[in-house]
Amino acid sequence: MRIPRHLRYTWGHEWLVVDEGNATIGITAYAAEALGDVVHLRLPDVGTWVEAGEICGEITSSTGTGALYAPATSRVLEVNTALTHDSGVANSTPHTGGWPFRLGVENIAGALTADAYAAHRAHAQGVRR
């Protein structure tokens, strides 16, 4: 499973990219595969204040329901309404079109590099390097 190098990652298997003060947030391909077929997403409302590390939405899939966490404290700037019409985009293009929301932040303290995330994922899967 490819881990895009231009993205940053969280311990909770989310990705993010900061561009001109806006952070686009998504779930990783690893998380999308583990979830199975995504059938519904509950996204935060635009304008909602979210706190870093707290649940701000949920993802319902064929295997159950999982939480969507905020990687930073900020206000939600935009949600991907395409996901409300076709939640499968979260599975088919998790690192591009499947992003759920955007926050207004300058940087994300503690975000993992692609290499650090790969090591975290390998450890979570019990893979020895």
XYZ file of C-alpha atoms in Angstrom:
129
model
C 0.000 0.000 0.000
C 1.527 3.290 -1.129
C 2.118 6.070 1.413
C 2.251 9.446 -0.386
C 5.379 11.311 0.719
C 3.928 14.839 0.356
C 1.315 14.203 3.050
C 1.689 14.205 6.837
C -0.011 11.636 9.061
C -1.527 11.122 12.494
C -1.293 8.180 14.886
C -4.995 7.569 14.142
C -4.360 6.804 10.431
C -5.447 10.146 9.042
C -3.516 12.223 6.544
C -3.244 15.970 6.209
C -1.633 18.560 4.049
C -1.269 22.245 4.899
C -1.432 24.764 2.078
C -1.690 28.532 2.595
C -3.114 28.198 6.093
C -5.662 25.502 5.245
C -5.265 21.872 6.254
C -7.047 19.254 4.181
C -7.785 16.157 6.276
C -8.479 12.593 5.138
C -8.197 8.962 6.138
C -5.283 6.893 4.884
C -5.592 4.042 2.396
C -4.690 1.727 5.286
C -7.661 3.031 7.321
C -9.968 2.868 4.292
C -9.003 -0.762 3.695
C -9.386 -1.670 7.377
C -12.830 -0.050 7.488
C -14.140 -1.909 4.451
C -16.773 -0.327 2.248
C -17.664 3.127 3.589
C -21.450 3.536 3.485
C -21.956 6.817 5.369
C -19.959 9.710 6.770
C -21.091 12.175 9.409
C -18.956 15.253 8.841
C -18.560 18.301 11.078
C -20.547 21.376 10.105
C -18.741 24.262 8.416
C -17.911 26.847 11.067
C -17.756 24.290 13.897
C -14.862 24.681 16.319
C -13.008 21.366 16.732
C -10.395 20.442 19.314
C -7.236 18.498 18.481
C -7.617 14.809 19.218
C -11.362 14.957 19.744
C -14.021 13.218 17.676
C -15.529 15.531 15.074
C -17.376 13.034 12.869
C -17.850 9.375 12.156
C -17.410 6.881 9.385
C -19.853 3.998 9.027
C -18.644 1.072 6.973
C -19.425 -2.548 6.275
C -17.433 -3.513 9.372
C -18.839 -0.954 11.832
C -18.564 2.670 12.818
C -15.323 4.524 13.465
C -14.517 7.983 14.726
C -13.127 10.828 12.658
C -10.690 12.869 14.772
C -9.591 16.477 14.464
C -5.789 16.652 14.096
C -5.707 20.291 15.240
C -7.745 22.848 17.146
C -9.431 25.110 14.640
C -12.609 26.034 12.828
C -13.944 23.793 10.033
C -13.650 25.761 6.787
C -15.125 23.305 4.318
C -16.570 19.805 4.080
C -16.475 17.525 1.072
C -20.161 17.334 0.175
C -19.337 14.851 -2.605
C -18.894 12.247 0.158
C -22.504 12.673 1.262
C -23.626 11.670 -2.241
C -21.004 8.957 -2.829
C -19.324 7.783 0.382
C -17.389 5.151 -1.586
C -15.011 7.899 -2.736
C -13.437 7.589 0.727
C -12.379 4.053 -0.285
C -11.609 4.535 -3.965
C -9.506 7.720 -3.654
C -8.685 8.179 0.044
C -5.596 10.352 -0.597
C -7.212 12.666 -3.151
C -10.981 13.038 -3.669
C -11.919 11.249 -0.435
C -10.960 14.075 1.953
C -13.765 14.786 4.470
C -12.974 18.331 5.686
C -10.601 21.318 5.816
C -9.424 23.322 8.803
C -7.849 26.763 9.024
C -4.368 26.170 10.493
C -0.798 27.131 9.684
C 0.844 23.847 10.658
C 0.096 20.688 12.548
C 2.403 20.050 15.478
C 3.229 16.386 15.940
C 2.251 15.268 12.445
C 4.223 12.265 11.218
C 6.321 12.151 8.065
C 5.626 9.396 5.533
C 8.569 7.372 6.879
C 7.444 7.737 10.497
C 3.899 6.776 9.531
C 5.163 3.705 7.634
C 7.030 2.601 10.773
C 3.924 3.239 12.907
C 1.726 1.272 10.532
C 4.209 -1.621 10.403
C 4.314 -1.689 14.207
C 0.493 -1.616 14.390
C 0.378 -4.599 12.033
C 3.066 -6.459 13.982
C 5.506 -6.374 11.077
C 9.175 -6.603 11.945
C 11.545 -4.446 9.927
